[in-house]
Amino acid sequence: MNVKLKSILTISGLRMLPIDSTKKLSFTRCIRDGDLVIVYERYDNMKAIKVCDGSVLENRFGVFKHSDWVGKQFGSKVFSNKGGFVYLLAPTPELWTLVLSHRTQILYIADISFVIMFLEIVPGCLVLESGTGSGSLTTSLARAVAPKGHVYTFDFHEQRAVSAREDFEKTGLSNLVTVGVRDIQGEGFPDELSGMADSVFLDLPQPWLAIPSAGKMLKQDGILCSFSPCIEQVERASETMRSSFTDIRTFEILLRTYEVREGKLDDFQGDEAGSLGPLPRKRRQRSNEGSNVRETTGPPTVMARPCSEAKGHTGYLTFARLKCLS
């Protein structure tokens, strides 16, 4: 990287994804003082905690000493003074997306996984992103390009960029991510990155303004993705793409989750949240006398049903491939 590019993209120091002595992402080593861990109480109650020797975590399960966490492996079950427990999980991009501070609307796992697959991101790729926002997607992009790739992410809002940079330091990604303050819609991407990007991701209110610059940044056959909440944005962005891009496709990802729990069939009768329809009643078995009837229930059954609340529309993902000059 030349000196001019370094001056445009200030790289700030650094440890969410633990890094071992060989500078490779690793969750196999033990938790150390200063590490970031995800404290898991239940699937809908998690928080990111920085381990500090001498500090404690207090919750409804009791008091947990951080000093008891040091030396344990990620995934360990730790107990409080009252016998309650939590799990100490590695701060993977999936979990970080669920606990990070929301400075803007974020992309969630369904969209993120689709983006990484369709942008064909693999280790060693160079990826450009605008805007950074809360850094949810950036975190997953960084893991996808590790250990030798890099993500350059830009946000026009200086304080958001500063906060994102601090988060990437906490999560151990600063060696994989460079955060820049820049109005990509008005200025485009830095010229120093021209022809270097394997893929570009845009999350902007007017993506069509940045599409020409994105095309200049991409390598031959590189891929662009634009995320937009409104179909009108998709239409205008797609029209702009036609001159330099091909294979333009738009997707909407709707995720449907299921509740899985164990119980007797009768426990599920009349459950307003369920949508499985009528379930079998108790079986009636005749005794040897032929006239007496006894009711029996079977063993507990594992039941699966759609959750009563489904996540709705988040946005549209439009992908396009840069036309080859040949």
PDB file of C-alpha atoms in Angstrom, residues 36-303:
ATOM      1  CA  LEU A  36     -14.108  -9.916  24.816  1.00  0.00           C
ATOM      2  CA  VAL A  37     -16.569 -12.739  25.565  1.00  0.00           C
ATOM      3  CA  ILE A  38     -20.271 -13.199  24.904  1.00  0.00           C
ATOM      4  CA  VAL A  39     -22.069 -14.019  28.159  1.00  0.00           C
ATOM      5  CA  TYR A  40     -24.994 -16.271  27.237  1.00  0.00           C
ATOM      6  CA  GLU A  41     -27.954 -16.528  29.620  1.00  0.00           C
ATOM      7  CA  ARG A  42     -30.459 -17.749  27.017  1.00  0.00           C
ATOM      8  CA  TYR A  43     -30.908 -17.445  23.264  1.00  0.00           C
ATOM      9  CA  ASP A  44     -32.536 -14.027  23.564  1.00  0.00           C
ATOM     10  CA  ASN A  45     -30.392 -12.678  26.391  1.00  0.00           C
ATOM     11  CA  MET A  46     -26.699 -12.239  25.644  1.00  0.00           C
ATOM     12  CA  LYS A  47     -24.201  -9.458  26.228  1.00  0.00           C
ATOM     13  CA  ALA A  48     -20.615  -8.684  25.294  1.00  0.00           C
ATOM     14  CA  ILE A  49     -18.305  -8.348  28.294  1.00  0.00           C
ATOM     15  CA  LYS A  50     -14.630  -7.410  28.425  1.00  0.00           C
ATOM     16  CA  VAL A  51     -12.857  -9.681  30.897  1.00  0.00           C
ATOM     17  CA  CYS A  52     -11.183  -7.615  33.629  1.00  0.00           C
ATOM     18  CA  ASP A  53      -9.487  -9.331  36.544  1.00  0.00           C
ATOM     19  CA  GLY A  54     -11.074  -7.936  39.711  1.00  0.00           C
ATOM     20  CA  SER A  55     -14.411  -7.130  38.051  1.00  0.00           C
ATOM     21  CA  VAL A  56     -17.691  -8.971  38.540  1.00  0.00           C
ATOM     22  CA  LEU A  57     -20.884  -9.538  36.552  1.00  0.00           C
ATOM     23  CA  GLU A  58     -24.139  -9.364  38.504  1.00  0.00           C
ATOM     24  CA  ASN A  59     -27.392 -10.693  37.087  1.00  0.00           C
ATOM     25  CA  ARG A  60     -30.451 -12.641  38.200  1.00  0.00           C
ATOM     26  CA  PHE A  61     -28.328 -15.773  38.575  1.00  0.00           C
ATOM     27  CA  GLY A  62     -25.921 -14.214  41.080  1.00  0.00           C
ATOM     28  CA  VAL A  63     -22.438 -12.719  41.066  1.00  0.00           C
ATOM     29  CA  PHE A  64     -19.808 -13.977  38.640  1.00  0.00           C
ATOM     30  CA  LYS A  65     -16.137 -13.132  39.177  1.00  0.00           C
ATOM     31  CA  HIS A  66     -14.193 -12.370  36.010  1.00  0.00           C
ATOM     32  CA  SER A  67     -11.132 -13.929  37.642  1.00  0.00           C
ATOM     33  CA  ASP A  68     -12.941 -17.300  37.509  1.00  0.00           C
ATOM     34  CA  TRP A  69     -13.226 -16.946  33.732  1.00  0.00           C
ATOM     35  CA  VAL A  70      -9.534 -16.462  33.026  1.00  0.00           C
ATOM     36  CA  GLY A  71      -7.955 -19.696  31.853  1.00  0.00           C
ATOM     37  CA  LYS A  72     -11.201 -21.320  30.758  1.00  0.00           C
ATOM     38  CA  GLN A  73     -11.925 -22.167  27.138  1.00  0.00           C
ATOM     39  CA  PHE A  74     -14.638 -20.502  25.085  1.00  0.00           C
ATOM     40  CA  GLY A  75     -17.894 -22.392  25.528  1.00  0.00           C
ATOM     41  CA  SER A  76     -17.288 -23.023  29.233  1.00  0.00           C
ATOM     42  CA  LYS A  77     -20.142 -23.074  31.737  1.00  0.00           C
ATOM     43  CA  VAL A  78     -19.328 -20.922  34.769  1.00  0.00           C
ATOM     44  CA  PHE A  79     -21.175 -20.665  38.078  1.00  0.00           C
ATOM     45  CA  SER A  80     -22.095 -17.759  40.345  1.00  0.00           C
ATOM     46  CA  ASN A  81     -21.954 -17.494  44.124  1.00  0.00           C
ATOM     47  CA  LYS A  82     -25.593 -18.714  44.171  1.00  0.00           C
ATOM     48  CA  GLY A  83     -25.021 -21.702  41.929  1.00  0.00           C
ATOM     49  CA  GLY A  84     -26.533 -20.078  38.861  1.00  0.00           C
ATOM     50  CA  PHE A  85     -24.655 -20.358  35.602  1.00  0.00           C
ATOM     51  CA  VAL A  86     -23.959 -18.727  32.239  1.00  0.00           C
ATOM     52  CA  TYR A  87     -21.909 -19.754  29.220  1.00  0.00           C
ATOM     53  CA  LEU A  88     -18.855 -17.866  27.978  1.00  0.00           C
ATOM     54  CA  LEU A  89     -18.994 -17.921  24.195  1.00  0.00           C
ATOM     55  CA  ALA A  90     -16.501 -16.844  21.579  1.00  0.00           C
ATOM     56  CA  PRO A  91     -17.531 -13.530  19.997  1.00  0.00           C
ATOM     57  CA  THR A  92     -18.165 -14.849  16.504  1.00  0.00           C
ATOM     58  CA  PRO A  93     -19.593 -12.501  13.865  1.00  0.00           C
ATOM     59  CA  GLU A  94     -22.986 -14.215  14.253  1.00  0.00           C
ATOM     60  CA  LEU A  95     -23.126 -13.483  17.988  1.00  0.00           C
ATOM     61  CA  TRP A  96     -21.607 -10.025  17.612  1.00  0.00           C
ATOM     62  CA  THR A  97     -24.423  -9.119  15.212  1.00  0.00           C
ATOM     63  CA  LEU A  98     -26.901  -9.955  17.999  1.00  0.00           C
ATOM     64  CA  VAL A  99     -25.205  -7.920  20.755  1.00  0.00           C
ATOM     65  CA  LEU A 100     -23.551  -4.931  19.045  1.00  0.00           C
ATOM     66  CA  SER A 101     -24.651  -1.346  19.624  1.00  0.00           C
ATOM     67  CA  HIS A 102     -27.057  -0.196  16.918  1.00  0.00           C
ATOM     68  CA  ARG A 103     -25.884   3.128  15.532  1.00  0.00           C
ATOM     69  CA  THR A 104     -27.890   2.437  12.376  1.00  0.00           C
ATOM     70  CA  GLN A 105     -30.148  -0.306  11.074  1.00  0.00           C
ATOM     71  CA  ILE A 106     -28.038  -3.423  10.592  1.00  0.00           C
ATOM     72  CA  LEU A 107     -27.948  -6.449   8.330  1.00  0.00           C
ATOM     73  CA  TYR A 108     -28.756  -9.737  10.030  1.00  0.00           C
ATOM     74  CA  ILE A 109     -27.511 -13.273   9.511  1.00  0.00           C
ATOM     75  CA  ALA A 110     -29.844 -14.278   6.655  1.00  0.00           C
ATOM     76  CA  ASP A 111     -28.847 -11.314   4.472  1.00  0.00           C
ATOM     77  CA  ILE A 112     -25.183 -11.426   5.522  1.00  0.00           C
ATOM     78  CA  SER A 113     -24.693 -15.090   4.607  1.00  0.00           C
ATOM     79  CA  PHE A 114     -26.383 -14.536   1.243  1.00  0.00           C
ATOM     80  CA  VAL A 115     -24.203 -11.494   0.528  1.00  0.00           C
ATOM     81  CA  ILE A 116     -20.949 -13.331   1.263  1.00  0.00           C
ATOM     82  CA  MET A 117     -21.935 -16.263  -0.932  1.00  0.00           C
ATOM     83  CA  PHE A 118     -23.128 -14.246  -3.940  1.00  0.00           C
ATOM     84  CA  LEU A 119     -20.184 -11.833  -3.758  1.00  0.00           C
ATOM     85  CA  GLU A 120     -17.986 -14.959  -3.967  1.00  0.00           C
ATOM     86  CA  ILE A 121     -15.854 -13.776  -1.046  1.00  0.00           C
ATOM     87  CA  VAL A 122     -13.081 -16.173  -0.050  1.00  0.00           C
ATOM     88  CA  PRO A 123      -9.900 -15.858   2.040  1.00  0.00           C
ATOM     89  CA  GLY A 124      -7.532 -13.345   0.483  1.00  0.00           C
ATOM     90  CA  CYS A 125     -10.178 -11.169  -1.180  1.00  0.00           C
ATOM     91  CA  LEU A 126     -10.113  -7.388  -1.072  1.00  0.00           C
ATOM     92  CA  VAL A 127     -13.594  -6.026  -0.370  1.00  0.00           C
ATOM     93  CA  LEU A 128     -14.919  -2.444  -0.362  1.00  0.00           C
ATOM     94  CA  GLU A 129     -17.954  -1.453   1.707  1.00  0.00           C
ATOM     95  CA  SER A 130     -20.001   1.712   2.086  1.00  0.00           C
ATOM     96  CA  GLY A 131     -21.453   2.597   4.541  1.00  0.00           C
ATOM     97  CA  THR A 132     -20.037   1.033   7.624  1.00  0.00           C
ATOM     98  CA  GLY A 133     -22.965   1.815   9.932  1.00  0.00           C
ATOM     99  CA  SER A 134     -22.859  -0.413  13.025  1.00  0.00           C
ATOM    100  CA  GLY A 135     -20.336  -2.792  11.458  1.00  0.00           C
ATOM    101  CA  SER A 136     -22.518  -5.898  11.468  1.00  0.00           C
ATOM    102  CA  LEU A 137     -21.718  -6.923   7.894  1.00  0.00           C
ATOM    103  CA  THR A 138     -18.130  -5.688   8.133  1.00  0.00           C
ATOM    104  CA  THR A 139     -17.406  -8.174  10.912  1.00  0.00           C
ATOM    105  CA  SER A 140     -18.506 -11.132   8.793  1.00  0.00           C
ATOM    106  CA  LEU A 141     -16.697  -9.807   5.727  1.00  0.00           C
ATOM    107  CA  ALA A 142     -13.478  -9.633   7.754  1.00  0.00           C
ATOM    108  CA  ARG A 143     -13.749 -13.258   8.838  1.00  0.00           C
ATOM    109  CA  ALA A 144     -14.511 -14.327   5.256  1.00  0.00           C
ATOM    110  CA  VAL A 145     -11.366 -12.678   3.842  1.00  0.00           C
ATOM    111  CA  ALA A 146      -9.050 -13.707   6.710  1.00  0.00           C
ATOM    112  CA  PRO A 147      -6.199 -14.276   7.159  1.00  0.00           C
ATOM    113  CA  LYS A 148      -4.613 -12.352   4.265  1.00  0.00           C
ATOM    114  CA  GLY A 149      -7.513 -10.448   2.722  1.00  0.00           C
ATOM    115  CA  HIS A 150      -8.723  -6.988   3.700  1.00  0.00           C
ATOM    116  CA  VAL A 151     -11.928  -4.985   4.022  1.00  0.00           C
ATOM    117  CA  TYR A 152     -11.961  -1.227   3.367  1.00  0.00           C
ATOM    118  CA  THR A 153     -15.134   0.228   4.798  1.00  0.00           C
ATOM    119  CA  PHE A 154     -16.286   3.852   4.555  1.00  0.00           C
ATOM    120  CA  ASP A 155     -18.852   5.993   6.343  1.00  0.00           C
ATOM    121  CA  PHE A 156     -19.540   9.699   5.771  1.00  0.00           C
ATOM    122  CA  HIS A 157     -20.382  10.189   9.478  1.00  0.00           C
ATOM    123  CA  GLU A 158     -17.135  10.697  11.393  1.00  0.00           C
ATOM    124  CA  GLN A 159     -18.403   9.659  14.831  1.00  0.00           C
ATOM    125  CA  ARG A 160     -19.918   6.470  13.439  1.00  0.00           C
ATOM    126  CA  ALA A 161     -16.595   5.668  11.796  1.00  0.00           C
ATOM    127  CA  VAL A 162     -14.769   6.285  15.085  1.00  0.00           C
ATOM    128  CA  SER A 163     -17.194   4.039  16.989  1.00  0.00           C
ATOM    129  CA  ALA A 164     -16.896   1.313  14.355  1.00  0.00           C
ATOM    130  CA  ARG A 165     -13.114   1.489  14.521  1.00  0.00           C
ATOM    131  CA  GLU A 166     -13.272   1.086  18.307  1.00  0.00           C
ATOM    132  CA  ASP A 167     -15.535  -1.958  17.913  1.00  0.00           C
ATOM    133  CA  PHE A 168     -13.138  -3.581  15.460  1.00  0.00           C
ATOM    134  CA  GLU A 169     -10.318  -3.031  17.963  1.00  0.00           C
ATOM    135  CA  LYS A 170     -12.388  -4.745  20.664  1.00  0.00           C
ATOM    136  CA  THR A 171     -13.174  -7.643  18.411  1.00  0.00           C
ATOM    137  CA  GLY A 172      -9.664  -8.200  17.122  1.00  0.00           C
ATOM    138  CA  LEU A 173     -10.369  -7.276  13.531  1.00  0.00           C
ATOM    139  CA  SER A 174      -8.388  -4.085  13.038  1.00  0.00           C
ATOM    140  CA  ASN A 175      -5.650  -5.967  11.190  1.00  0.00           C
ATOM    141  CA  LEU A 176      -8.292  -7.028   8.647  1.00  0.00           C
ATOM    142  CA  VAL A 177     -10.421  -3.860   8.462  1.00  0.00           C
ATOM    143  CA  THR A 178      -9.588  -0.280   7.559  1.00  0.00           C
ATOM    144  CA  VAL A 179     -12.225   2.333   8.377  1.00  0.00           C
ATOM    145  CA  GLY A 180     -12.314   5.520   6.318  1.00  0.00           C
ATOM    146  CA  VAL A 181     -14.410   8.686   6.657  1.00  0.00           C
ATOM    147  CA  ARG A 182     -15.648   9.515   3.179  1.00  0.00           C
ATOM    148  CA  ASP A 183     -18.830  10.487   1.332  1.00  0.00           C
ATOM    149  CA  ILE A 184     -18.852   7.712  -1.257  1.00  0.00           C
ATOM    150  CA  GLN A 185     -22.018   9.040  -2.920  1.00  0.00           C
ATOM    151  CA  GLY A 186     -20.393  12.413  -3.507  1.00  0.00           C
ATOM    152  CA  GLU A 187     -16.698  11.565  -3.876  1.00  0.00           C
ATOM    153  CA  GLY A 188     -16.632   7.931  -4.891  1.00  0.00           C
ATOM    154  CA  PHE A 189     -14.068   5.436  -3.620  1.00  0.00           C
ATOM    155  CA  PRO A 190     -10.377   6.480  -3.402  1.00  0.00           C
ATOM    156  CA  ASP A 191      -8.641   6.309  -6.788  1.00  0.00           C
ATOM    157  CA  GLU A 192      -5.774   4.392  -5.192  1.00  0.00           C
ATOM    158  CA  LEU A 193      -8.070   1.351  -4.960  1.00  0.00           C
ATOM    159  CA  SER A 194      -8.986   1.336  -8.662  1.00  0.00           C
ATOM    160  CA  GLY A 195      -9.031  -2.138 -10.151  1.00  0.00           C
ATOM    161  CA  MET A 196      -8.080  -3.769  -6.843  1.00  0.00           C
ATOM    162  CA  ALA A 197     -11.417  -4.919  -5.405  1.00  0.00           C
ATOM    163  CA  ASP A 198     -12.790  -8.427  -5.813  1.00  0.00           C
ATOM    164  CA  SER A 199     -16.207  -7.199  -4.686  1.00  0.00           C
ATOM    165  CA  VAL A 200     -17.996  -4.050  -3.566  1.00  0.00           C
ATOM    166  CA  PHE A 201     -20.956  -3.706  -1.204  1.00  0.00           C
ATOM    167  CA  LEU A 202     -23.145  -0.591  -1.078  1.00  0.00           C
ATOM    168  CA  ASP A 203     -25.625   0.268   1.669  1.00  0.00           C
ATOM    169  CA  LEU A 204     -26.504   3.824   0.661  1.00  0.00           C
ATOM    170  CA  PRO A 205     -29.705   5.868   0.253  1.00  0.00           C
ATOM    171  CA  GLN A 206     -28.732   6.750  -3.337  1.00  0.00           C
ATOM    172  CA  PRO A 207     -26.559   3.847  -4.513  1.00  0.00           C
ATOM    173  CA  TRP A 208     -26.804   4.878  -8.173  1.00  0.00           C
ATOM    174  CA  LEU A 209     -24.498   7.811  -7.397  1.00  0.00           C
ATOM    175  CA  ALA A 210     -21.737   5.425  -6.251  1.00  0.00           C
ATOM    176  CA  ILE A 211     -22.163   2.684  -8.866  1.00  0.00           C
ATOM    177  CA  PRO A 212     -19.862   4.256 -11.506  1.00  0.00           C
ATOM    178  CA  SER A 213     -17.069   4.564  -8.931  1.00  0.00           C
ATOM    179  CA  ALA A 214     -17.686   1.008  -7.719  1.00  0.00           C
ATOM    180  CA  GLY A 215     -17.247  -0.234 -11.293  1.00  0.00           C
ATOM    181  CA  LYS A 216     -13.831   1.436 -11.486  1.00  0.00           C
ATOM    182  CA  MET A 217     -12.714  -0.226  -8.250  1.00  0.00           C
ATOM    183  CA  LEU A 218     -13.570  -3.769  -9.325  1.00  0.00           C
ATOM    184  CA  LYS A 219     -11.252  -6.246 -10.966  1.00  0.00           C
ATOM    185  CA  GLN A 220     -12.389  -7.794 -14.224  1.00  0.00           C
ATOM    186  CA  ASP A 221     -15.423  -9.990 -13.538  1.00  0.00           C
ATOM    187  CA  GLY A 222     -15.779  -8.463 -10.041  1.00  0.00           C
ATOM    188  CA  ILE A 223     -19.177  -8.381  -8.340  1.00  0.00           C
ATOM    189  CA  LEU A 224     -21.211  -5.517  -6.912  1.00  0.00           C
ATOM    190  CA  CYS A 225     -24.021  -5.770  -4.364  1.00  0.00           C
ATOM    191  CA  SER A 226     -26.394  -2.959  -3.399  1.00  0.00           C
ATOM    192  CA  PHE A 227     -28.690  -3.209  -0.377  1.00  0.00           C
ATOM    193  CA  SER A 228     -31.835  -1.048  -0.454  1.00  0.00           C
ATOM    194  CA  PRO A 229     -35.024  -1.096   1.634  1.00  0.00           C
ATOM    195  CA  CYS A 230     -37.245   0.319  -1.143  1.00  0.00           C
ATOM    196  CA  ILE A 231     -37.982  -1.138  -4.569  1.00  0.00           C
ATOM    197  CA  GLU A 232     -37.757   2.334  -6.150  1.00  0.00           C
ATOM    198  CA  GLN A 233     -34.095   2.457  -5.107  1.00  0.00           C
ATOM    199  CA  VAL A 234     -33.572  -0.965  -6.657  1.00  0.00           C
ATOM    200  CA  GLU A 235     -35.100   0.128  -9.968  1.00  0.00           C
ATOM    201  CA  ARG A 236     -32.947   3.226 -10.277  1.00  0.00           C
ATOM    202  CA  ALA A 237     -29.769   1.437  -9.180  1.00  0.00           C
ATOM    203  CA  SER A 238     -30.402  -1.391 -11.655  1.00  0.00           C
ATOM    204  CA  GLU A 239     -30.880   1.091 -14.488  1.00  0.00           C
ATOM    205  CA  THR A 240     -27.512   2.670 -13.662  1.00  0.00           C
ATOM    206  CA  MET A 241     -25.839  -0.745 -13.574  1.00  0.00           C
ATOM    207  CA  ARG A 242     -26.872  -1.652 -17.118  1.00  0.00           C
ATOM    208  CA  SER A 243     -24.093   0.309 -18.822  1.00  0.00           C
ATOM    209  CA  SER A 244     -21.177  -1.433 -17.073  1.00  0.00           C
ATOM    210  CA  PHE A 245     -22.619  -4.541 -15.442  1.00  0.00           C
ATOM    211  CA  THR A 246     -24.308  -7.749 -16.472  1.00  0.00           C
ATOM    212  CA  ASP A 247     -26.173 -10.593 -14.728  1.00  0.00           C
ATOM    213  CA  ILE A 248     -28.200  -8.111 -12.644  1.00  0.00           C
ATOM    214  CA  ARG A 249     -30.385  -9.920 -10.119  1.00  0.00           C
ATOM    215  CA  THR A 250     -32.405  -8.819  -7.074  1.00  0.00           C
ATOM    216  CA  PHE A 251     -33.369 -10.959  -4.061  1.00  0.00           C
ATOM    217  CA  GLU A 252     -35.435 -10.511  -0.927  1.00  0.00           C
ATOM    218  CA  ILE A 253     -34.509 -12.812   1.965  1.00  0.00           C
ATOM    219  CA  LEU A 254     -37.360 -13.766   4.323  1.00  0.00           C
ATOM    220  CA  LEU A 255     -36.333 -15.943   7.255  1.00  0.00           C
ATOM    221  CA  ARG A 256     -38.822 -18.251   8.967  1.00  0.00           C
ATOM    222  CA  THR A 257     -37.788 -19.683  12.326  1.00  0.00           C
ATOM    223  CA  TYR A 258     -39.313 -22.650  14.139  1.00  0.00           C
ATOM    224  CA  GLU A 259     -39.866 -23.395  17.794  1.00  0.00           C
ATOM    225  CA  VAL A 260     -38.709 -26.858  18.800  1.00  0.00           C
ATOM    226  CA  ARG A 261     -39.624 -28.198  22.237  1.00  0.00           C
ATOM    227  CA  GLU A 262     -40.451 -31.434  24.002  1.00  0.00           C
ATOM    228  CA  GLY A 263     -43.785 -32.194  25.612  1.00  0.00           C
ATOM    229  CA  LYS A 264     -46.834 -34.417  25.590  1.00  0.00           C
ATOM    230  CA  LEU A 265     -49.188 -34.013  22.696  1.00  0.00           C
ATOM    231  CA  ASP A 266     -51.859 -32.627  24.988  1.00  0.00           C
ATOM    232  CA  ASP A 267     -49.513 -29.783  25.972  1.00  0.00           C
ATOM    233  CA  PHE A 268     -49.742 -28.434  22.443  1.00  0.00           C
ATOM    234  CA  GLN A 269     -53.541 -28.474  22.230  1.00  0.00           C
ATOM    235  CA  GLY A 270     -55.035 -25.010  22.082  1.00  0.00           C
ATOM    236  CA  ASP A 271     -51.658 -23.291  21.773  1.00  0.00           C
ATOM    237  CA  GLU A 272     -52.637 -20.070  20.061  1.00  0.00           C
ATOM    238  CA  ALA A 273     -49.098 -19.471  18.826  1.00  0.00           C
ATOM    239  CA  GLY A 274     -48.967 -22.770  16.993  1.00  0.00           C
ATOM    240  CA  SER A 275     -49.957 -23.427  13.436  1.00  0.00           C
ATOM    241  CA  LEU A 276     -49.684 -27.169  13.219  1.00  0.00           C
ATOM    242  CA  GLY A 277     -53.440 -27.692  13.179  1.00  0.00           C
ATOM    243  CA  PRO A 278     -55.345 -30.264  15.253  1.00  0.00           C
ATOM    244  CA  LEU A 279     -53.166 -32.768  17.043  1.00  0.00           C
ATOM    245  CA  PRO A 280     -54.065 -36.353  17.951  1.00  0.00           C
ATOM    246  CA  ARG A 281     -56.132 -36.868  21.110  1.00  0.00           C
ATOM    247  CA  LYS A 282     -55.409 -39.412  23.826  1.00  0.00           C
ATOM    248  CA  ARG A 283     -55.598 -42.922  22.524  1.00  0.00           C
ATOM    249  CA  ARG A 284     -58.478 -45.029  23.799  1.00  0.00           C
ATOM    250  CA  GLN A 285     -57.563 -48.639  24.475  1.00  0.00           C
ATOM    251  CA  ARG A 286     -60.020 -51.386  25.372  1.00  0.00           C
ATOM    252  CA  SER A 287     -59.263 -53.670  28.301  1.00  0.00           C
ATOM    253  CA  ASN A 288     -59.695 -57.437  28.193  1.00  0.00           C
ATOM    254  CA  GLU A 289     -63.227 -57.101  29.535  1.00  0.00           C
ATOM    255  CA  GLY A 290     -64.146 -55.230  26.387  1.00  0.00           C
ATOM    256  CA  SER A 291     -66.438 -52.768  28.172  1.00  0.00           C
ATOM    257  CA  ASN A 292     -63.993 -50.743  30.243  1.00  0.00           C
ATOM    258  CA  VAL A 293     -61.993 -48.022  28.495  1.00  0.00           C
ATOM    259  CA  ARG A 294     -58.842 -46.387  29.767  1.00  0.00           C
ATOM    260  CA  GLU A 295     -57.095 -43.335  28.342  1.00  0.00           C
ATOM    261  CA  THR A 296     -53.332 -43.313  27.958  1.00  0.00           C
ATOM    262  CA  THR A 297     -50.850 -40.821  26.711  1.00  0.00           C
ATOM    263  CA  GLY A 298     -47.684 -41.569  24.845  1.00  0.00           C
ATOM    264  CA  PRO A 299     -44.147 -40.569  25.814  1.00  0.00           C
ATOM    265  CA  PRO A 300     -43.004 -36.938  25.452  1.00  0.00           C
ATOM    266  CA  THR A 301     -42.772 -35.904  21.815  1.00  0.00           C
ATOM    267  CA  VAL A 302     -40.458 -33.362  20.194  1.00  0.00           C
ATOM    268  CA  MET A 303     -42.640 -30.898  18.324  1.00  0.00           C
TER     269      MET A 303
END
